[in-house]
XYZ file of C-alpha atoms in Angstrom:
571
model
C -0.152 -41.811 -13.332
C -1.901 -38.681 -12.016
C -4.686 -37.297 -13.232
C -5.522 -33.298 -13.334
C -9.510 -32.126 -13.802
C -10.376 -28.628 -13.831
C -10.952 -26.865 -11.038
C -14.304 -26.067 -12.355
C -15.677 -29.279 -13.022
C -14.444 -30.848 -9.613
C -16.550 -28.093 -8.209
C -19.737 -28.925 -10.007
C -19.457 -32.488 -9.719
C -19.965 -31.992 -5.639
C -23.445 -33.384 -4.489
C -26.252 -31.335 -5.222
C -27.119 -31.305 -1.232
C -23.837 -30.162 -0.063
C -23.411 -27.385 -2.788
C -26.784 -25.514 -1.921
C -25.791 -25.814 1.776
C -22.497 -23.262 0.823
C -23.297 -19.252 0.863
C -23.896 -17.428 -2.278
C -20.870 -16.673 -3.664
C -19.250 -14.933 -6.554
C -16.077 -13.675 -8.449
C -15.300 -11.501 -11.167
C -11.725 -10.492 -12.315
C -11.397 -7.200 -14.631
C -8.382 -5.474 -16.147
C -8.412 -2.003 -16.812
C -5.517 -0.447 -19.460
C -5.626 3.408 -20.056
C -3.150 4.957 -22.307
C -1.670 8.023 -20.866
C -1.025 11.271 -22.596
C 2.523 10.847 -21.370
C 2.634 7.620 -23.876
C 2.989 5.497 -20.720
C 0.488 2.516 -19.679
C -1.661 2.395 -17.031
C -2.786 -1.091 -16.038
C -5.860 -1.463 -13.351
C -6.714 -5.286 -11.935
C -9.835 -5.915 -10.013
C -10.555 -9.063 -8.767
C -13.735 -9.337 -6.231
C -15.393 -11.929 -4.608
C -18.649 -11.905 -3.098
C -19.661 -13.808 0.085
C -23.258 -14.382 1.023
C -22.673 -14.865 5.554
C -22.892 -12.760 8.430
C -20.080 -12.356 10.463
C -21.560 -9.165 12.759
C -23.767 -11.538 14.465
C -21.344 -13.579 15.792
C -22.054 -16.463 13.466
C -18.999 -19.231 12.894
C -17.829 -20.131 9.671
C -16.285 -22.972 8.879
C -16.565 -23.672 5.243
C -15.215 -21.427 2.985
C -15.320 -21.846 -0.887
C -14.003 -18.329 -2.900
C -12.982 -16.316 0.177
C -9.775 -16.986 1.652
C -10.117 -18.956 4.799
C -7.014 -16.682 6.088
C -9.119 -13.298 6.106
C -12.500 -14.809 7.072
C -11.051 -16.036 10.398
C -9.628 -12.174 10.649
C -12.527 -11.028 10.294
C -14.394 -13.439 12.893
C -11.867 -13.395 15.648
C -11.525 -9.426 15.590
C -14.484 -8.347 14.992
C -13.762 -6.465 12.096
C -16.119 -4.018 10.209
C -14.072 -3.280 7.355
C -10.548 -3.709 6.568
C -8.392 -1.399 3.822
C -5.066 -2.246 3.651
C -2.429 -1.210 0.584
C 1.410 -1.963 -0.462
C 2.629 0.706 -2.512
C 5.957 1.601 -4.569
C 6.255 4.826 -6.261
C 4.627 8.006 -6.401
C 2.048 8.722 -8.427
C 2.552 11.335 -10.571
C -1.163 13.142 -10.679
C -0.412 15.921 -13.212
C 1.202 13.686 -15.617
C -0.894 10.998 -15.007
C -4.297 12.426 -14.124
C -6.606 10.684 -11.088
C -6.052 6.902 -10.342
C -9.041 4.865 -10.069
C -8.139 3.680 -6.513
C -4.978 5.907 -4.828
C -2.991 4.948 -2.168
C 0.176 6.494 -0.522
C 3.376 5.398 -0.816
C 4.739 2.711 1.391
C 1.979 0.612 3.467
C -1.463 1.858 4.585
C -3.825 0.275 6.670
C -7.212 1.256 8.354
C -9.675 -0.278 9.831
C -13.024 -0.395 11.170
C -14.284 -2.578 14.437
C -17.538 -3.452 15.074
C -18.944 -1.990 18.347
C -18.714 -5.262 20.565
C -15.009 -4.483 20.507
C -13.991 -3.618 24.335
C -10.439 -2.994 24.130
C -9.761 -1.519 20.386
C -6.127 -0.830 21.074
C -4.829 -4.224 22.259
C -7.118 -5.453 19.175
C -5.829 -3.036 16.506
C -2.179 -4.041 17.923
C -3.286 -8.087 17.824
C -4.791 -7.747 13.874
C -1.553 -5.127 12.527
C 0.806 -8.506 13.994
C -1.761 -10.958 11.972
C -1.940 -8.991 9.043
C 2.118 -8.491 9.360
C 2.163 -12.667 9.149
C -0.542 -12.814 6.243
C 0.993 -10.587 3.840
C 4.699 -10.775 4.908
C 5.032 -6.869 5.404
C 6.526 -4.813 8.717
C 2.942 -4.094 9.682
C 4.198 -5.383 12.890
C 6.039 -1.990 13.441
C 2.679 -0.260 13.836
C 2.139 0.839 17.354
C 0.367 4.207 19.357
C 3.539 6.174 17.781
C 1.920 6.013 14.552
C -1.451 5.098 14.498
C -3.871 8.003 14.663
C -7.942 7.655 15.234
C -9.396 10.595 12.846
C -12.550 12.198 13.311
C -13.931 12.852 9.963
C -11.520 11.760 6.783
C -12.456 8.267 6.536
C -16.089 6.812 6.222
C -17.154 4.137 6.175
C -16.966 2.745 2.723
C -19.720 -0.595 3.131
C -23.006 -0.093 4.356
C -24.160 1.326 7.896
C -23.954 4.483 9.216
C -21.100 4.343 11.814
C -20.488 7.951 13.779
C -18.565 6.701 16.433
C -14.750 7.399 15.416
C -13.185 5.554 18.342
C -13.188 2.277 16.944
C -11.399 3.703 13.773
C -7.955 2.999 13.373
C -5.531 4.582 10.608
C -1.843 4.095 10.331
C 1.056 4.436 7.584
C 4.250 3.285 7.184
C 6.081 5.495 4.490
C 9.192 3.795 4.443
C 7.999 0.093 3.871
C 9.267 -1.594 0.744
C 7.428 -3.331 -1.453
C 8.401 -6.726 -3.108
C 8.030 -10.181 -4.064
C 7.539 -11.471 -0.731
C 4.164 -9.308 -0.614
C 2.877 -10.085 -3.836
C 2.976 -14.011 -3.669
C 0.611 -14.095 -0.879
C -1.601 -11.541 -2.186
C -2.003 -13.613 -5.472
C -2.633 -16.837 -3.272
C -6.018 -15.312 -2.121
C -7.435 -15.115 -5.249
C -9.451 -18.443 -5.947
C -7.593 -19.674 -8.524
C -4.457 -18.116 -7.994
C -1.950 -17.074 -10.234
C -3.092 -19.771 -12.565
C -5.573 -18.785 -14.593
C -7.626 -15.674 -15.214
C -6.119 -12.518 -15.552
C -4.055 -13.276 -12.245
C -1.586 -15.073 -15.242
C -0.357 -12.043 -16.139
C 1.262 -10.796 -12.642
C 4.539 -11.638 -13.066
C 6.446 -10.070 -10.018
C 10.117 -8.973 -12.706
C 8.031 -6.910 -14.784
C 5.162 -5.891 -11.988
C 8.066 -4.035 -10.105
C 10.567 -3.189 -13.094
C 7.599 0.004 -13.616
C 7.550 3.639 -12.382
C 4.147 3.000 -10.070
C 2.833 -0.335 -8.602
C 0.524 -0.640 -5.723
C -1.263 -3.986 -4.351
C -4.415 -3.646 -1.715
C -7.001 -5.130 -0.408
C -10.240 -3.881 1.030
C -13.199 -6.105 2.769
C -17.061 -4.598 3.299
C -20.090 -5.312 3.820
C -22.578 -4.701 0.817
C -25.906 -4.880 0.097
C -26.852 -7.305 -2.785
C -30.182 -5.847 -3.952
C -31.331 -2.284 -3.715
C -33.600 -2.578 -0.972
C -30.235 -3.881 1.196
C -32.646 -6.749 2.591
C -29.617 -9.096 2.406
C -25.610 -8.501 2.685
C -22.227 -9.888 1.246
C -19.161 -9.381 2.651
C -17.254 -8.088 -0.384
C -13.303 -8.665 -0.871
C -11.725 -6.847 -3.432
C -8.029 -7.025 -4.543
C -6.912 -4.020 -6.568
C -3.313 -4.043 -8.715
C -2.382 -0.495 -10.487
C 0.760 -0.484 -12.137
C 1.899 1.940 -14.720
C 4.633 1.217 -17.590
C 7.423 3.554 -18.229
C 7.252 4.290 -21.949
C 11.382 3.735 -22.435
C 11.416 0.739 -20.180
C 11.048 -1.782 -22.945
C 14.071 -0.015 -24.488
C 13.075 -0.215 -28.341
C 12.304 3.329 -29.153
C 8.652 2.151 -30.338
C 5.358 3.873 -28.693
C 3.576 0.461 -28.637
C 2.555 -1.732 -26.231
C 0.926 -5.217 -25.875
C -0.024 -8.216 -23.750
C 3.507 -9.854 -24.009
C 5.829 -6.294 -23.750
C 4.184 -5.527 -20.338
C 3.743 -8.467 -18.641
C 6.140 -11.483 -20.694
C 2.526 -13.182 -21.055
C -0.580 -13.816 -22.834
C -4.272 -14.851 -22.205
C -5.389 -18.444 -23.150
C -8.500 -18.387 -20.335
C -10.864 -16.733 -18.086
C -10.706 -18.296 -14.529
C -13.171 -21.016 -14.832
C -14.744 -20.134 -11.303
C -15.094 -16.514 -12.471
C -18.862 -15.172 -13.410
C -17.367 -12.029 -15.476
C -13.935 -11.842 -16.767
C -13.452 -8.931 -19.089
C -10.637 -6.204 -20.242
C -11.335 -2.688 -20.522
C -9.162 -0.221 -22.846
C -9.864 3.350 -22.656
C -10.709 4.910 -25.873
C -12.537 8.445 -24.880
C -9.871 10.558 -26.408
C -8.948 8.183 -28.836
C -12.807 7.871 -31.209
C -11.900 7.603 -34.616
C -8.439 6.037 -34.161
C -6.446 9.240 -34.288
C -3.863 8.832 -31.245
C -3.272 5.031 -31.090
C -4.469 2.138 -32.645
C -5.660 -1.467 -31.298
C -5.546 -4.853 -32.496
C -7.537 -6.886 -32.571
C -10.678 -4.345 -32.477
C -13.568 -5.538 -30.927
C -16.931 -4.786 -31.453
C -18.090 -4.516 -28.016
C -18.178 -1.602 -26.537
C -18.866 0.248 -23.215
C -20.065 3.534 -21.311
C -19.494 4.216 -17.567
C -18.952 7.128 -15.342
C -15.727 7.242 -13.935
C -14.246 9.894 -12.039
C -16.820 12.447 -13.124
C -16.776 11.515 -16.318
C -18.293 9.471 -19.027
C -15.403 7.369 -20.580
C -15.450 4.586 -23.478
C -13.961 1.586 -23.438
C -13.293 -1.316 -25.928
C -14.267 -4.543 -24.157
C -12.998 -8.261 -24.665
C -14.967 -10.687 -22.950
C -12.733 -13.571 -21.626
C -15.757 -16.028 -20.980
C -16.316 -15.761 -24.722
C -14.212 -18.579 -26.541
C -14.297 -16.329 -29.488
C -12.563 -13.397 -27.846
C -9.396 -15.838 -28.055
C -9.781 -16.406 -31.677
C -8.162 -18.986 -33.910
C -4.833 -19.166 -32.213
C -6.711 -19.829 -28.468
C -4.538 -16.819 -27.038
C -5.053 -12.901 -26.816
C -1.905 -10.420 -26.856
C -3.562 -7.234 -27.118
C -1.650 -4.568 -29.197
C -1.728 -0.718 -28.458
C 0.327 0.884 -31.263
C 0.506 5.324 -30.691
C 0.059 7.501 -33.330
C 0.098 10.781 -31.877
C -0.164 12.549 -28.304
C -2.008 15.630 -26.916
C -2.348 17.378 -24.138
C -3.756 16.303 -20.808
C -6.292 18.173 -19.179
C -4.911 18.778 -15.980
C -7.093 17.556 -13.261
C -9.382 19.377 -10.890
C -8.097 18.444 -7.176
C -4.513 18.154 -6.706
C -1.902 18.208 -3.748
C 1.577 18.502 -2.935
C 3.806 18.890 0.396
C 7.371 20.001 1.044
C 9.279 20.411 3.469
C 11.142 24.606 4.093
C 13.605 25.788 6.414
C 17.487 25.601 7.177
C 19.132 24.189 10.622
C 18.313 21.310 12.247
C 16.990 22.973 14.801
C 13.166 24.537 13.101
C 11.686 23.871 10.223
C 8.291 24.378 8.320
C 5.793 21.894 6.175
C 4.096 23.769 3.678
C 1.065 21.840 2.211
C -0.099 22.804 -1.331
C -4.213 22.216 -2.534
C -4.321 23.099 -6.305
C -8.751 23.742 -7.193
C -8.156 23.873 -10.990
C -11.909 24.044 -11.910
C -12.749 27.122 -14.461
C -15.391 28.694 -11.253
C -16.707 26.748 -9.057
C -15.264 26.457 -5.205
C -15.418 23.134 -2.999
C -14.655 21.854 0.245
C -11.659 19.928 0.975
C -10.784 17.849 4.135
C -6.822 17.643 4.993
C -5.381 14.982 7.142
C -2.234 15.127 8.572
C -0.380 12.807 11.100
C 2.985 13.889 11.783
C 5.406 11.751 14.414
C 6.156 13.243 18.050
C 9.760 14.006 17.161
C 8.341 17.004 14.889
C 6.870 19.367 17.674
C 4.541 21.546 15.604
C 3.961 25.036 17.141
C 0.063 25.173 15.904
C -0.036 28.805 17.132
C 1.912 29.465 13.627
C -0.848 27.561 11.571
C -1.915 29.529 8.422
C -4.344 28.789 5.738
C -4.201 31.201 2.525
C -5.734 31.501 -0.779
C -5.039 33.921 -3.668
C -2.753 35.896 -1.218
C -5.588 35.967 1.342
C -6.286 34.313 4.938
C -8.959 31.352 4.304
C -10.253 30.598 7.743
C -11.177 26.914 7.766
C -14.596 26.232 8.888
C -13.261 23.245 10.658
C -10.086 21.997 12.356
C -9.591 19.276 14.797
C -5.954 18.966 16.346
C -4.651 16.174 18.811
C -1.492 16.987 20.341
C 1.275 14.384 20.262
C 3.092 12.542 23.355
C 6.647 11.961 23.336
C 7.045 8.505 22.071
C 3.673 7.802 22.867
C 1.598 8.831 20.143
C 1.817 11.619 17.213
C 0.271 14.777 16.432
C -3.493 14.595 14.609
C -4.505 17.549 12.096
C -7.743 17.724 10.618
C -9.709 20.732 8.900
C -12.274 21.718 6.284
C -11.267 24.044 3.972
C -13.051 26.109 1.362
C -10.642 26.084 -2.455
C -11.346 28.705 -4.376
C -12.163 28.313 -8.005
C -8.735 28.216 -10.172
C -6.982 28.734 -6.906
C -3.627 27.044 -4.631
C -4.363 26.930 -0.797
C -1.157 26.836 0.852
C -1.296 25.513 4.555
C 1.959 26.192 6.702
C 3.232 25.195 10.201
C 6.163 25.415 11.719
C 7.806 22.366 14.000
C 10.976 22.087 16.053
C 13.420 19.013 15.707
C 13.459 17.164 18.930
C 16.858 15.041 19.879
C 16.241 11.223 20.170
C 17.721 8.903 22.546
C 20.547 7.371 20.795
C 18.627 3.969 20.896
C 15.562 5.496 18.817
C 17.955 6.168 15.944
C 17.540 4.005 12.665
C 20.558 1.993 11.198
C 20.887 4.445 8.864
C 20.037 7.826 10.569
C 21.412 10.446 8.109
C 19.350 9.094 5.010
C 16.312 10.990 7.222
C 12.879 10.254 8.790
C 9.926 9.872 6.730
C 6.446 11.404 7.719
C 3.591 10.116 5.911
C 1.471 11.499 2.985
C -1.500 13.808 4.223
C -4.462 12.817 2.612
C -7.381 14.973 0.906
C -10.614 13.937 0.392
C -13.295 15.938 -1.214
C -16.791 15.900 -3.441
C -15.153 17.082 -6.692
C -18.168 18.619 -9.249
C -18.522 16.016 -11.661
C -19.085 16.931 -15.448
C -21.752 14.371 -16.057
C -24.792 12.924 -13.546
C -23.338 10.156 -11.469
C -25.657 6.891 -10.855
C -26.208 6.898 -7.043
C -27.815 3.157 -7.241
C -24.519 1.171 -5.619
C -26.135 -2.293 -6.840
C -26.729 -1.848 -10.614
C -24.316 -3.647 -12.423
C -21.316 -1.739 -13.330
C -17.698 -2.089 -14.419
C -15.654 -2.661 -10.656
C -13.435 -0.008 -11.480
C -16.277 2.662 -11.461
C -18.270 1.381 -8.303
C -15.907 1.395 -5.449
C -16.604 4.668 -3.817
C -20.274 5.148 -2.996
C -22.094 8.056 -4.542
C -24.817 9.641 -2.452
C -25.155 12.889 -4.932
C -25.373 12.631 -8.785
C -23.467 16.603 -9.392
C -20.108 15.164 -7.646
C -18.096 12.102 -6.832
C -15.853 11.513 -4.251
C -11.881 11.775 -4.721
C -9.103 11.289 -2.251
C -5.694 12.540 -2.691
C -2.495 11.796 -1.369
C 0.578 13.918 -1.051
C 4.129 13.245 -1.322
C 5.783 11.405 2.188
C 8.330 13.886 3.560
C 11.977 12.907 4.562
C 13.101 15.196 7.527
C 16.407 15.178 9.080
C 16.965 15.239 12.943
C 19.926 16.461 14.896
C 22.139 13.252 14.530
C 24.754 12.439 16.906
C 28.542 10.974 15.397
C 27.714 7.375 15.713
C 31.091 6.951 14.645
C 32.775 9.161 18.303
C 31.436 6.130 20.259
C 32.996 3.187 17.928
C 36.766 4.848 18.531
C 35.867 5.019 22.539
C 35.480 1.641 23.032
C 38.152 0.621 20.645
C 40.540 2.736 22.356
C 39.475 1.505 25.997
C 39.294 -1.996 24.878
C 42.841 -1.880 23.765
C 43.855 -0.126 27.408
C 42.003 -2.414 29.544
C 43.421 -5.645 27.506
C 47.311 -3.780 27.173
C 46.749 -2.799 30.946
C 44.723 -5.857 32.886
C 46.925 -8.558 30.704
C 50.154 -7.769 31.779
C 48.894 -7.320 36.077
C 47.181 -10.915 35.441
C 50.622 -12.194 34.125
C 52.322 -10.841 36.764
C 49.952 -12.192 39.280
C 49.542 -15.690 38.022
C 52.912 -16.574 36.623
C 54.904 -18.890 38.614
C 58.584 -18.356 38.547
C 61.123 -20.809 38.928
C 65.234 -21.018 38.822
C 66.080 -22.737 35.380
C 69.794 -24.172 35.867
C 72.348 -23.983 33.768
C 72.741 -26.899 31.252
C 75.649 -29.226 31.750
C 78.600 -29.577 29.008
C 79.162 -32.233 26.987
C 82.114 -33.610 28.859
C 79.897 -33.655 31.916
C 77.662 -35.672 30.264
C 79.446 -38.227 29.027
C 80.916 -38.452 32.480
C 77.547 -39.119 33.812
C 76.773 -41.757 31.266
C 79.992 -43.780 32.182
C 78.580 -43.529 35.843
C 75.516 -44.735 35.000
C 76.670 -47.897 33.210
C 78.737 -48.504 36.176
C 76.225 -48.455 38.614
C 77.982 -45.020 40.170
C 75.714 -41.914 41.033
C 76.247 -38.911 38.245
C 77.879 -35.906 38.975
């Protein structure tokens, strides 16, 4: 008969010599839920783990205890510096929804930093994007020069260290990948103890991806453990966002739980987590006027998210008494009432204008809704070869006037070598749209470059906006005080604004498209020539003809038969 032990205790019942020979290491799982305005859900999971080793100093590894063996030997053998990668399905909706706590763009995003010991980044970049493609089972593999990109000034470094040179930055999107099951499973299996127990219980891939918005990433830094940054971690943190349609349960009722969103409830923390805890949101909701929650909670919370000071309810999974009586938590949100959102203060969106499929235009849309102040924005685009874009016809306006941006950086594209590269710093206006406009010409593809499906379109990635947004309230610059994971991801180096990124819609374009089908009848019609044609010369060539005589009658034959018993020759 087997016998099962928890994880934990086979852990601490090591030897005492061989545990304080591992690295430091620790994990902490948190679950964010926000109700929306819109009387939809919004679900955040954050799950990091913190490594105590070195890996710039060339120091091997080989035991690993919390962090996945899979992505420490990534690390090693390339040389990596930090690692953001995301699987995303959906848009999200910023004006309905207001600002996520980690974005992403629709489809698959991945950039990365190298460490400077890296001679050839290229064949490297192309080595890790076929690793990563194995690790995560995604298309990363299709990630080549044609759409990989190396800005100059959109993305930092988000760990510690003070990198400047760009050229061993990487940055590359894939609009059209698909997100499923296949990606999730292995995602879950990095987590130390897996879909098990924890909060990881709850991500059950037929509801995850029956919702309007789900995204999946994972990002790896280095971070300082005390505020003097005399030691490091390597810090891996896997982020889940999903947001429930209010009409997808299909019972007419504005409440949610536990069980509704994800067909499961919570009967544990993971045992080899130090913090396990779930947030709920209750800033706009203080005296219980909007929605209610069961069971209440005592505890509760204050952090600065998003340039704001928000309130949450917390349950503390480590707690046996969070579970109560029954041994099993099924949070309830039941909605009252709904107001208004307040719209949010940095917003994009991109579309696509023109007729023909000849020229066409991409009109970019920066939306400053603050009351009166102004701040700068930096706009990344990275559009594919196959759009030519005529930057002579690049225009920047606000409120009906020319904004001249203080900063641009432009790297032309080579034909099926590498795309085009558009960076610039723009002033918004207070209360104000910036429109940005260029015009591009359709090129014609070799008939080989076309997808299986050519006439659904081409997609071009989201550009991406990043910007110091004014924050209402004083942000807390110190990085290592303990705070909620959803509120500490982005550094803050100024306490009057935080940091935001923003991503726009992907664009599908259509390109002059050849009938595939003109082709098809061709070689149907000189198949059936060549076979009508060559089969009847080869017939006549090969056949071997030959007299065939006559048959003889039936008196004949008898004849002969009488001959034949006689001994006589036949006829």
């Amino acid at each position: 008969m087997a016998i099962t032990m928890p994880l934990s205790s086979i852990i601490h019942k090591q030897p005492q010599k061989q545990r304080d020979k591992w690295p430091s290491n620790d994990f902490q799982e948190e679950l964010v839920i926000r109700p929306l305005h819109s009387g939809d859900i919004y679900a955040s999971f954050q799950f990091r783990t913190l490594w105590e080793t070195d890996f710039m100093r060339g120091n091997k590894v080989s035991h690993y205890r919390l962090f996945p063996k899979s992505l420490g030997q990534v690390i090693s053998k390339f040389s990596v510096r930090e690692l953001h990668i995301s699987f995303t399905q959906g848009y999200w909706r910023t004006m309905q929804w207001g600002q996520p706590f980690l974005p992403s763009p629709p489809g698959a995003e991945l950039w990365v930093w190298f460490q400077d010991s890296v001679t050839d980044v290229d064949g490297t970049w192309k080595e890790l994007t076929n690793v990563l493609s194995g690790i995560f089972c995604a298309s990363l593999n299709f990630i080549d020069s044609t759409n990989t990109v190396q800005p100059s000034a959109s993305f930092k470094p988000l760990g510690i260290g003070n990198v400047t040179d760009h050229s061993f930055l990487r940055y590359a999107t894939l609009p059209r990948e698909i997100v499923c099951t296949e990606n999730l499973t292995p995602w879950k299996k990095l987590l130390p103890c897996g879909s098990k127990a924890g909060l990881a219980v709850l991500l059950k891939s037929e509801k995850l991806f029956h919702s309007s918005f789900h995204s999946q990433a994972v990002h790896i830094r280095p971070v300082c453990q005390d505020w003097q940054c005399k030691t490091t971690s390597w810090e891996l943190r896997q982020t889940l966002n999903v947001v429930f349609d209010l009409h997808t349960p299909g019972q007419g009722k504005r409440e949610w739980s536990l069980f509704k969103m994800f067909s499961r409830t919570l009967t544990e923390a993971c045992p080899l987590a130090s913090s396990s805890k779930i947030y709920i949101d209750i800033t706009d909701n203080p005296q219980g006027e909007q929605f209610e929650v069961s069971p209440a909670t005592p505890l509760l919370s204050q952090a600065m998210v998003l340039g704001d000071r928000r309130t949450f309810s917390v349950y503390d999974l480590t707690q046996q008494i969070t579970f109560g009586t029954v041994r099993s938590l099924n949070l309830l949100i039941r909605w009252k009432s709904s107001e208004d959102m307040l719209r949010p203060l940095l917003h994009g969106e991109r579309y696509v204008a023109g007729y023909g499929l000849q020229t066409g235009e991409i009109h970019t849309l920066m939306y400053n809704n603050h009351p009166y102040r102004s701040f700068p924005v930096l706009l990344l685009d990275s559009v594919p070869w196959y759009l030519r874009l005529y930057i002579h016809t690049l225009t920047v306006a606000s409120k009906g006037k020319d904004n001249k941006p203080s900063y641009i950086h432009y790297q032309p594209s080579k034909d099926r070598v590498r795309p085009h590269l558009l960076e610039m710093l723009v002033q918004l206006p207070p209360n104000s749209v910036t429109e940005v406009t260029v015009q591009f010409e359709r090129a014609l593809l070799k008939w080989t470059e076309y997808t299986p499906d050519p006439n659904h379109g081409f997609y071009v990635g989201s550009s991406v906006i990043s910007s110091l947004v004014p924050s209402i309230v004083a942000m807390d610059t110190n990085s290592t005080r303990e705070q909620p994971l959803f509120s500490s991801f982005f550094p803050c180096k100024e306490e009057s604004s935080y940091f935001v990124r923003v991503y726009t819609e992907p664009l599908l374009v259509n390109l002059p498209t050849p009938d595939f089908s003109m082709p098809y009848n061709v070689i149907c019609l000189t198949c059936t020539v060549v076979a009508v044609g060559y089969g009847s010369l080869y017939n006549l060539l090969t056949r071997s003809f030959q007299i065939d005589e006559p048959s003889p009658g039936l008196a004949k034959r008898i004849a002969n038969i009488i001959r034949k018993m006689r001994g006589v020759p036949p006829l």
